[in-house]
Short mmCIF file of C-alpha atoms in Angstrom, two decimals:
data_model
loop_
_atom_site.label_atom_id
_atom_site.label_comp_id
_atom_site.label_asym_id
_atom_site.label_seq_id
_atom_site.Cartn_x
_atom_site.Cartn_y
_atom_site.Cartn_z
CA UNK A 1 53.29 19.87 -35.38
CA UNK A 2 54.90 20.83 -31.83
CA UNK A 3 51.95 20.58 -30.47
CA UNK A 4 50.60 17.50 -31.81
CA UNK A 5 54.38 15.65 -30.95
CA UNK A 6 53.93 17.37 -26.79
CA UNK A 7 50.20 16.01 -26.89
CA UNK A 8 51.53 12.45 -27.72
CA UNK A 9 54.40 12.61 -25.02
CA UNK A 10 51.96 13.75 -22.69
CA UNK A 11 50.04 10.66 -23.37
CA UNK A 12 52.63 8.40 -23.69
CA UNK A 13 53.58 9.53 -19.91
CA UNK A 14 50.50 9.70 -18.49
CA UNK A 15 50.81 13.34 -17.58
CA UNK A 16 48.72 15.45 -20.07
CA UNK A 17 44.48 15.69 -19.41
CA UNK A 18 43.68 12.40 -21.23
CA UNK A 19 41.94 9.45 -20.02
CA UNK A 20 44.85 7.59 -19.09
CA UNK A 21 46.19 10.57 -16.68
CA UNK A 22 44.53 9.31 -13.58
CA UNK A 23 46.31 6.20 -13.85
CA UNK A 24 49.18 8.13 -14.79
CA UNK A 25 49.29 10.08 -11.46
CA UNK A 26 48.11 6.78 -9.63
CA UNK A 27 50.89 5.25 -10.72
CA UNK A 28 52.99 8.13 -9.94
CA UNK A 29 52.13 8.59 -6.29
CA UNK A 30 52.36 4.99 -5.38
CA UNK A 31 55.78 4.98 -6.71
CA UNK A 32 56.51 8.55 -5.17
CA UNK A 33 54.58 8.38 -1.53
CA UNK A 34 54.36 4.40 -1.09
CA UNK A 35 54.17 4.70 3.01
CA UNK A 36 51.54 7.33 2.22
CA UNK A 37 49.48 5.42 0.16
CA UNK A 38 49.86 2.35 1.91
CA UNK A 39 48.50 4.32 5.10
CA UNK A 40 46.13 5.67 2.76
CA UNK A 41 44.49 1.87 1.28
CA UNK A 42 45.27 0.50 4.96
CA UNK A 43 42.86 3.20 6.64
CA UNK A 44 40.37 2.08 3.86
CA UNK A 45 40.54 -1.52 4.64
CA UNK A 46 39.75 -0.96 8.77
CA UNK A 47 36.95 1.57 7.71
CA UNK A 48 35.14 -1.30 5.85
CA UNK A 49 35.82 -4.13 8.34
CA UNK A 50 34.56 -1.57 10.97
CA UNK A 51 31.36 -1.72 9.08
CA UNK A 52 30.96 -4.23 8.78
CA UNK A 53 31.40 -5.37 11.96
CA UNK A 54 29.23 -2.25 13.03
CA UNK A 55 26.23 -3.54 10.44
CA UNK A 56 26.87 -7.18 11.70
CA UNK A 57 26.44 -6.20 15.63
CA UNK A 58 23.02 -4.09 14.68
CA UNK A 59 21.78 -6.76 12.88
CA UNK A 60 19.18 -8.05 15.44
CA UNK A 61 18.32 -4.36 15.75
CA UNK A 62 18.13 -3.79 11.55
CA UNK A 63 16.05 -6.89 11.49
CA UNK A 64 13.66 -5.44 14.01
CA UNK A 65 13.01 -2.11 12.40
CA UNK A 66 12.64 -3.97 8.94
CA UNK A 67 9.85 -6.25 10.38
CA UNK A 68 8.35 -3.39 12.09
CA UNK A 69 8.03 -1.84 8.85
CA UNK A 70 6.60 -5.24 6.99
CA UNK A 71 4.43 -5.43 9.34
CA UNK A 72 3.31 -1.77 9.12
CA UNK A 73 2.64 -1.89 5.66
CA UNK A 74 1.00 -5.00 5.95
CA UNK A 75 -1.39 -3.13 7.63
CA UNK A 76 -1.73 -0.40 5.80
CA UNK A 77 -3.85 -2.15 3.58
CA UNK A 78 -6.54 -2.26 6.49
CA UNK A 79 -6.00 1.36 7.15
CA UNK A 80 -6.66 2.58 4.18
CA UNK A 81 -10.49 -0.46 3.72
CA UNK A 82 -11.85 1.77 6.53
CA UNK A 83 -11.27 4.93 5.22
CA UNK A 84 -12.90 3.94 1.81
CA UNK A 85 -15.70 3.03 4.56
CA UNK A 86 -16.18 6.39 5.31
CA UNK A 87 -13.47 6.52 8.60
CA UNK A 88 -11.32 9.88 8.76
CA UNK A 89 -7.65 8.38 8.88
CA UNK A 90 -7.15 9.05 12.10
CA UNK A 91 -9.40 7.12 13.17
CA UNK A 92 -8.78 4.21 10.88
CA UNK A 93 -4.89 4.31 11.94
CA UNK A 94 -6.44 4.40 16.06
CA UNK A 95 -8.84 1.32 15.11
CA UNK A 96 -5.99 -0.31 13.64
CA UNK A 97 -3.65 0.14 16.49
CA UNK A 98 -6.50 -1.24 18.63
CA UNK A 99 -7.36 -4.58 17.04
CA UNK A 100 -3.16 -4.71 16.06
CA UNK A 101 -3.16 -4.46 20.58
CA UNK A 102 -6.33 -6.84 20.96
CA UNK A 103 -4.87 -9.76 18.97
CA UNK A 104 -1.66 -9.78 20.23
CA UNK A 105 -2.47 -9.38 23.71
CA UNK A 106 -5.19 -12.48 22.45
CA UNK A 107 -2.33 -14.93 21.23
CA UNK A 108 -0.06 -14.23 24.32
CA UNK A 109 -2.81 -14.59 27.07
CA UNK A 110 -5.19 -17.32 25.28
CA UNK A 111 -3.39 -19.36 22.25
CA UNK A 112 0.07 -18.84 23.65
CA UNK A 113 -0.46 -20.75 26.53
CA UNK A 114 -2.25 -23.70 25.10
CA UNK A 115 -0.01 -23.76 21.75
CA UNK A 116 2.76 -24.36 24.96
CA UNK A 117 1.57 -26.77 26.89
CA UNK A 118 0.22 -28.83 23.72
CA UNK A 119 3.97 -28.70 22.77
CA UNK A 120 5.06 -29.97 25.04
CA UNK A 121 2.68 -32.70 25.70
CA UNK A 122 3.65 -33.45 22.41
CA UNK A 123 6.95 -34.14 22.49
CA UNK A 124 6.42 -36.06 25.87
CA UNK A 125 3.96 -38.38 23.98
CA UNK A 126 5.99 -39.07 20.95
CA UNK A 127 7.21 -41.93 22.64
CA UNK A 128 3.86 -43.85 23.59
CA UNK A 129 2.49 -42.75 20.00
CA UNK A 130 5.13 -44.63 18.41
CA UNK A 131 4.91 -47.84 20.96
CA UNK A 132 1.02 -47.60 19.65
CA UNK A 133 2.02 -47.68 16.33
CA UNK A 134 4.22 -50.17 15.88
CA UNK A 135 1.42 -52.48 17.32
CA UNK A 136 -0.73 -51.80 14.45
CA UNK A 137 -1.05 -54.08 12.13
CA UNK A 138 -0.45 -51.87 8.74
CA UNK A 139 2.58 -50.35 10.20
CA UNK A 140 4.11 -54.18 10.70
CA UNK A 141 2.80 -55.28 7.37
CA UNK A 142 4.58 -51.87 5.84
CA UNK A 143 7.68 -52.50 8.04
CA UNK A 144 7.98 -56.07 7.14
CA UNK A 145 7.11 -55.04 3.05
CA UNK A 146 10.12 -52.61 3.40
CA UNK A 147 12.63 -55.15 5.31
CA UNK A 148 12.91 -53.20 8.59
CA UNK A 149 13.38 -49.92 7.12
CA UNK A 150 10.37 -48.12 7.92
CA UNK A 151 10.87 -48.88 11.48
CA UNK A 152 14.52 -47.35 11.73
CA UNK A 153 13.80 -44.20 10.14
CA UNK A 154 10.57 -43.87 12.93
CA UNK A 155 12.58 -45.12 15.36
CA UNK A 156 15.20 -42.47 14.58
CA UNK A 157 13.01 -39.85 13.98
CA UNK A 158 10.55 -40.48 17.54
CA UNK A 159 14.40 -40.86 19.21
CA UNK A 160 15.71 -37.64 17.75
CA UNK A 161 12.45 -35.35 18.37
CA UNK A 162 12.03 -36.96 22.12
CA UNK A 163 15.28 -36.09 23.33
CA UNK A 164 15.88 -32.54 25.39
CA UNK A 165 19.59 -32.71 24.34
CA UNK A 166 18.30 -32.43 20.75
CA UNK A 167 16.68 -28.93 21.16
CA UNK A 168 19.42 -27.76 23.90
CA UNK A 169 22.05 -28.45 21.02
CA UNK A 170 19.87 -26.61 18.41
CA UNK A 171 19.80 -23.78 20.63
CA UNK A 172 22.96 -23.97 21.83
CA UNK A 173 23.16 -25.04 24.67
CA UNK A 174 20.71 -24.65 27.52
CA UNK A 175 22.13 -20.89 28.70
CA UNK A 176 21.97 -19.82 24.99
CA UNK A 177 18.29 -21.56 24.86
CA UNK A 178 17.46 -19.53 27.84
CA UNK A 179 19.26 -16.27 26.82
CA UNK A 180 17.35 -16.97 22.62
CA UNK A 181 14.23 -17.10 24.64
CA UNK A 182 14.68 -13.82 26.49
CA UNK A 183 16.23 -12.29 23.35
CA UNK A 184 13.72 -13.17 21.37
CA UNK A 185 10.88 -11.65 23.89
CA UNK A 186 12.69 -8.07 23.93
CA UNK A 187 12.64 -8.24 20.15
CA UNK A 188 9.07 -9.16 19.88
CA UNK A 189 8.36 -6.61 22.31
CA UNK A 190 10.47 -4.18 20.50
CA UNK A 191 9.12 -4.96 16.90
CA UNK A 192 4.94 -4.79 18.63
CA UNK A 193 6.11 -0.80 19.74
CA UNK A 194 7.79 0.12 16.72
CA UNK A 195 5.08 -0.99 14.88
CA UNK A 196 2.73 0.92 16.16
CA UNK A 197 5.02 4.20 16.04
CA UNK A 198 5.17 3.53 12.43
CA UNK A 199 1.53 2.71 11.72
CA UNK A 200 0.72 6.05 13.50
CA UNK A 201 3.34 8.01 11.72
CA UNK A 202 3.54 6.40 8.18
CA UNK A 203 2.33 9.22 6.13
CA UNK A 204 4.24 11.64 7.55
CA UNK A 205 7.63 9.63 7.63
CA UNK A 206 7.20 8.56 4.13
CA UNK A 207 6.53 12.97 3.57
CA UNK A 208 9.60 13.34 4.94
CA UNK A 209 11.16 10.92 3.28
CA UNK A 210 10.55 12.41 0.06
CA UNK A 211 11.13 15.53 1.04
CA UNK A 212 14.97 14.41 0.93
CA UNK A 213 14.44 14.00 -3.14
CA UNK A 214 15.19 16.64 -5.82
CA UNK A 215 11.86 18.28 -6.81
CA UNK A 216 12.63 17.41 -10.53
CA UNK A 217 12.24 13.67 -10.04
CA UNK A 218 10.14 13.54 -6.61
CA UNK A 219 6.66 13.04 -8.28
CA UNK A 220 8.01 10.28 -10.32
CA UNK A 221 9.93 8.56 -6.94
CA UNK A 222 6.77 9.21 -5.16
CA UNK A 223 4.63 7.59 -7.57
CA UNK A 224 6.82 4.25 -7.54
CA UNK A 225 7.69 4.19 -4.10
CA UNK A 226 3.66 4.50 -3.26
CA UNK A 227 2.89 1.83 -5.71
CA UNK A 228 5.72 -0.39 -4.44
CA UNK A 229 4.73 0.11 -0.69
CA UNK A 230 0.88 -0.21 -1.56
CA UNK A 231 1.87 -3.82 -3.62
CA UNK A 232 4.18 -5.47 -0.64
CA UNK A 233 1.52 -4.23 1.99
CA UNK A 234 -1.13 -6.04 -0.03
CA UNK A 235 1.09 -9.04 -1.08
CA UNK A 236 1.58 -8.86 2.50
CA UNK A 237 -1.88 -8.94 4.02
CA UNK A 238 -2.87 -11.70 1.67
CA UNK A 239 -0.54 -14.23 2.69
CA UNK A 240 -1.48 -13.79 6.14
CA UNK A 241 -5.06 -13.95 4.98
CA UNK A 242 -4.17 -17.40 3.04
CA UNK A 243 -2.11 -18.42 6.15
CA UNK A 244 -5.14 -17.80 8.01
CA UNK A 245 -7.45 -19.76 6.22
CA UNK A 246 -5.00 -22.80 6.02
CA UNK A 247 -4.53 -23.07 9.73
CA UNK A 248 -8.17 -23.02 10.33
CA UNK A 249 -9.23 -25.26 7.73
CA UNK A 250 -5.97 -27.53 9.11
CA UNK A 251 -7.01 -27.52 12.85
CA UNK A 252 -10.75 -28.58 11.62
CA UNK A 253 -9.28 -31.65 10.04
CA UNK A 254 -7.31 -32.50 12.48
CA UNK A 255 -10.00 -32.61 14.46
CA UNK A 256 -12.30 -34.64 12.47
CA UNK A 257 -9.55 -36.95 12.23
CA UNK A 258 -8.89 -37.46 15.85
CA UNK A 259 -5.08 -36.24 15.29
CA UNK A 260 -4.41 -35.39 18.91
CA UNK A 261 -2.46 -31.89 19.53
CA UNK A 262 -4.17 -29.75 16.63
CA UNK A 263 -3.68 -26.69 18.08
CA UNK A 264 -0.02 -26.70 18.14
CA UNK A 265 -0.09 -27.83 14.73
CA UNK A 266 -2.72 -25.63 13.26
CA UNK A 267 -0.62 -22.61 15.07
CA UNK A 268 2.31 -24.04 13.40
CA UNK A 269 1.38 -24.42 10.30
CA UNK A 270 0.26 -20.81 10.45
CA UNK A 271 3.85 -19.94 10.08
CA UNK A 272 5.10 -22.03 8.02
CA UNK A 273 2.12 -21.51 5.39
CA UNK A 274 3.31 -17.76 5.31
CA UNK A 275 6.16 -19.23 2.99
CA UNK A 276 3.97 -19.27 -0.26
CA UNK A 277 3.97 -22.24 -2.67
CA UNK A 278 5.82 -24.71 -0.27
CA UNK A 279 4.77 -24.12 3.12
CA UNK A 280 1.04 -25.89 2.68
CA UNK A 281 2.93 -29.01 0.78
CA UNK A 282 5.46 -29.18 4.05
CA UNK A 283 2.69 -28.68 6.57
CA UNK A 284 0.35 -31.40 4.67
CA UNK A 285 3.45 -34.20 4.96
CA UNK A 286 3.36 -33.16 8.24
CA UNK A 287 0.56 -33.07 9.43
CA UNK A 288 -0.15 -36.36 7.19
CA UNK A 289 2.58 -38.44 8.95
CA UNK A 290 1.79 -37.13 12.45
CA UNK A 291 -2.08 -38.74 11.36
CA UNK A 292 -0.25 -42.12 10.64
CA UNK A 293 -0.01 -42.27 14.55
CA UNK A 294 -3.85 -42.59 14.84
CA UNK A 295 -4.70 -45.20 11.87
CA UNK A 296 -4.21 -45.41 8.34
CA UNK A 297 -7.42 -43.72 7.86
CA UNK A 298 -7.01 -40.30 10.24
CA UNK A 299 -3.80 -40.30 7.42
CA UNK A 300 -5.89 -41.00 4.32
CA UNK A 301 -8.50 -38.14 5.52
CA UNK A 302 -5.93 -35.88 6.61
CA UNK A 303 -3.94 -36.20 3.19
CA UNK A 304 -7.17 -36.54 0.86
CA UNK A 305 -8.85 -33.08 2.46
CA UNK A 306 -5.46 -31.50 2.56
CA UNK A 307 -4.88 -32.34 -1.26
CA UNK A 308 -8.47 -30.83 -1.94
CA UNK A 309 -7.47 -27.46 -0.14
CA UNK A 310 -4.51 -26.94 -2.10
CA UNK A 311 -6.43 -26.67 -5.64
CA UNK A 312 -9.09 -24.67 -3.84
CA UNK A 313 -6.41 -22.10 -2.32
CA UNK A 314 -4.30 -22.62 -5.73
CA UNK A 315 -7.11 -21.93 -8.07
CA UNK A 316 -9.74 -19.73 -6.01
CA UNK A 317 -8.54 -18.13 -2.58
CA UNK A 318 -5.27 -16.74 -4.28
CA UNK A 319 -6.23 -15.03 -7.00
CA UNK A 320 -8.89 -13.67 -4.99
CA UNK A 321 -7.03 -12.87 -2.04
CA UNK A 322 -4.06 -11.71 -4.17
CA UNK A 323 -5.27 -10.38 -7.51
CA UNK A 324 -4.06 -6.34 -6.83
CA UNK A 325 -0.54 -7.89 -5.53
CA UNK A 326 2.70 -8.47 -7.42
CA UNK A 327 2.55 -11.85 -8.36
CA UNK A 328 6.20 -13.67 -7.21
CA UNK A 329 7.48 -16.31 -9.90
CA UNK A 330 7.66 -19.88 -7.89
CA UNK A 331 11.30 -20.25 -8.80
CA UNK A 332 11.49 -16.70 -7.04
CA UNK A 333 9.67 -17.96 -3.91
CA UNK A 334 12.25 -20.95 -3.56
CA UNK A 335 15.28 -18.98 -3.79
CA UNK A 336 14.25 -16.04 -1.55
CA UNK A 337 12.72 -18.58 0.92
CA UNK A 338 16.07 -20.41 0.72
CA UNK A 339 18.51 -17.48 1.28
CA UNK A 340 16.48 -15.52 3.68
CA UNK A 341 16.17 -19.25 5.49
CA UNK A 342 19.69 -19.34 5.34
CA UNK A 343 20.45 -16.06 6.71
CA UNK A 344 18.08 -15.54 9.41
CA UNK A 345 15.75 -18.72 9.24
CA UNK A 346 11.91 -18.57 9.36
CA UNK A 347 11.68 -14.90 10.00
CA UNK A 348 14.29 -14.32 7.40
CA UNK A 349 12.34 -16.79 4.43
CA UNK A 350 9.06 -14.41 5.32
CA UNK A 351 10.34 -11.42 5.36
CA UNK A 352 12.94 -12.49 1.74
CA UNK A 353 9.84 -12.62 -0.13
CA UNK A 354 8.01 -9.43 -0.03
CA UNK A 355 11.57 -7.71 -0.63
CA UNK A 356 11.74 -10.32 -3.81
CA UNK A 357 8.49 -9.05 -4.57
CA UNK A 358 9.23 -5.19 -4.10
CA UNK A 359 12.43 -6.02 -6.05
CA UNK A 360 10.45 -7.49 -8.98
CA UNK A 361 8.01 -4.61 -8.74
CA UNK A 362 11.11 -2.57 -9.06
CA UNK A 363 12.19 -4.03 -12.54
CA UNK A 364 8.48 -4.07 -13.84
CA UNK A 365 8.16 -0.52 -13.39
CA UNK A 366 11.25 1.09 -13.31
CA UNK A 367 14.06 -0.72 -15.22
CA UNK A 368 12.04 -2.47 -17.57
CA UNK A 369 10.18 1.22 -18.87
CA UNK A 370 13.53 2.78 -18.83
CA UNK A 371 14.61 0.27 -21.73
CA UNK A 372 11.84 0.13 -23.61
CA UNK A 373 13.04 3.82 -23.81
CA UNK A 374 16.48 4.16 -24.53
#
């Protein structure tokens, strides 16, 4: 009875070995040692904001070595298509490394330079394209049917993309334009040798990696993380594969449609096409209103052929291109583009989306199992 009365004190008081003793003794030593633990929840508060200020002054160096590795195990994928042609892996990781070198080294001494000057030809010829347009006689018929409208948004639009002070503001400023630029270089730069230190040490990182794991679940973590890696390498060679294909077919179009500066926007589109699901509808309004400048017709071809590609890539190329990938939800593909736009822009909406897709991979095989069994 003594003992059952000291057990219910001790309870009542917080001092006995039940679950409410922590608080108990919490409670206890704030009272007690206040300064202390005031010190004590202080020193925790500057350790995170020292973090995260630590974390938020890497981050350019963070997002490096995470595209480095995106791009690695994008290109893993090739790796591993010559060894099942008969290539020793050493080899295939060396031939690799070699075409990785020859098309960069391609696209900064050849495409670079014309994607450049096209630019900015471009942007120097908005101006006259415009003063072209509004002299034909479907634009004045449109801008007439819409009261004066259609001409203010063009005007607006050929005003706003003409004027140097509108990308000096976007940058910054022209000294932050200057110092992105140069910034921007030593990343690429940066991400191009990391890349290849990783492509030529993959397998045994990832050993050593696991290596780090208790033996009782490494076979299991290996298995995952080897699937995971093997399905965002392949969802990532196959957009770049689609992107591919888009840009070409886009710059042949162009072409037939007499849409001055198709480089620059094949090149473009190229990039933005990477963003799956909306980057061919944003490059084919583009593309569609920049044909407007021509005639009605260069539009009407551009749009019609543009519309046709879209079913073909929808309902061929992709799920031949991308039938051993994870397959991303749309409603997934707008919100990581969106956040990882918002966070780090282009880069960040490309590189959002394979980590959506690893994440989903994640669920499918991991959580999602582990249900099922408990």
């Amino acid at each position: 009875m003594k003992s059952i009365e000291r057990r219910a004190r001790e309870h009542a008081t917080g001092t006995g070995g039940g679950p409410d003793s922590g608080r108990g003794r919490g409670r206890n030593f704030m009272s007690e040692r206040p300064l202390v633990w005031s010190f004590i929840a202080t020193l925790g508060v500057l350790l995170g904001l020292a973090l995260a200020w630590t974390l938020l002054s890497l981050s350019g160096v963070l997002f490096s070595v995470f595209a480095a590795m995106f791009i690695t195990l994008g290109l893993d994928p090739l790796v591993r298509w010559f060894q099942r042609r008969g290539m020793k892996r050493g080899v295939a990781i060396l031939t690799v490394i070699i075409l990785f070198i020859l098309v960069i080294a391609g696209l900064l001494w050849i495409v670079l330079p014309l994607v450049i000057t096209q630019a900015v030809s471009l942007v120097q010829a908005l101006p006259q394209m415009y003063a072209n347009l509004q002299q034909q006689q479907w634009f004045i018929d449109a801008s007439s049917g819409s009261g004066g409208v259609l001409t203010t948004i063009y005007n607006w639009v050929v005003g706003v993309l003409s004027d140097p002070n509108t990308w000096a503001t976007i940058g910054g400023g022209a000294l932050n334009v200057g110092l992105a630029i140069v910034g921007g270089i030593s990343s690429a730069f940066f991400i191009f040798i990391l890349t290849i230190y990783f492509i030529a040490t993959l397998d045994a990182s990832k050993a050593a990696i696991y290596t780090l794991i208790s033996a009782s679940h490494r076979a299991r973590v290996v298995d995952y993380a080897e699937r995971i890696m093997q399905n965002v390498g392949r969802y990532l060679s196959g957009m770049v594969i689609l992107a591919f294909f888009n840009a070409t077919f886009s710059f042949i179009i162009l072409l037939i449609a007499q849409v001055p500066f198709a480089l620059v926007i094949a090149v473009s589109a190229f990039f933005i096409t990477l963003i799956p699901l909306i980057g061919t509808v944003l490059t084919t309004i583009v593309m569609t209103v920049l044909a407007l400048f021509v005639s009605p017709l260069s539009g009407i071809i551009v749009l019609g052929a543009m519309l046709v590609y879209m079913q073909v890539e929808a309902y061929i190329l992709t799920p031949r291109v991308m039938s051993k990938a994870v397959q991303v939800p749309g409603s997934i593909v707008l919100i990581a583009a969106l956040a990882g736009g918002t966070l780090a822009g282009l880069p960040g909406a490309l590189v959002a989306i394979p980590v959506a897709a690893g994440i989903l991979l994640i669920i499918k095989e991991v959580v999602v199992p582990a249900k099922a069994r408990s």
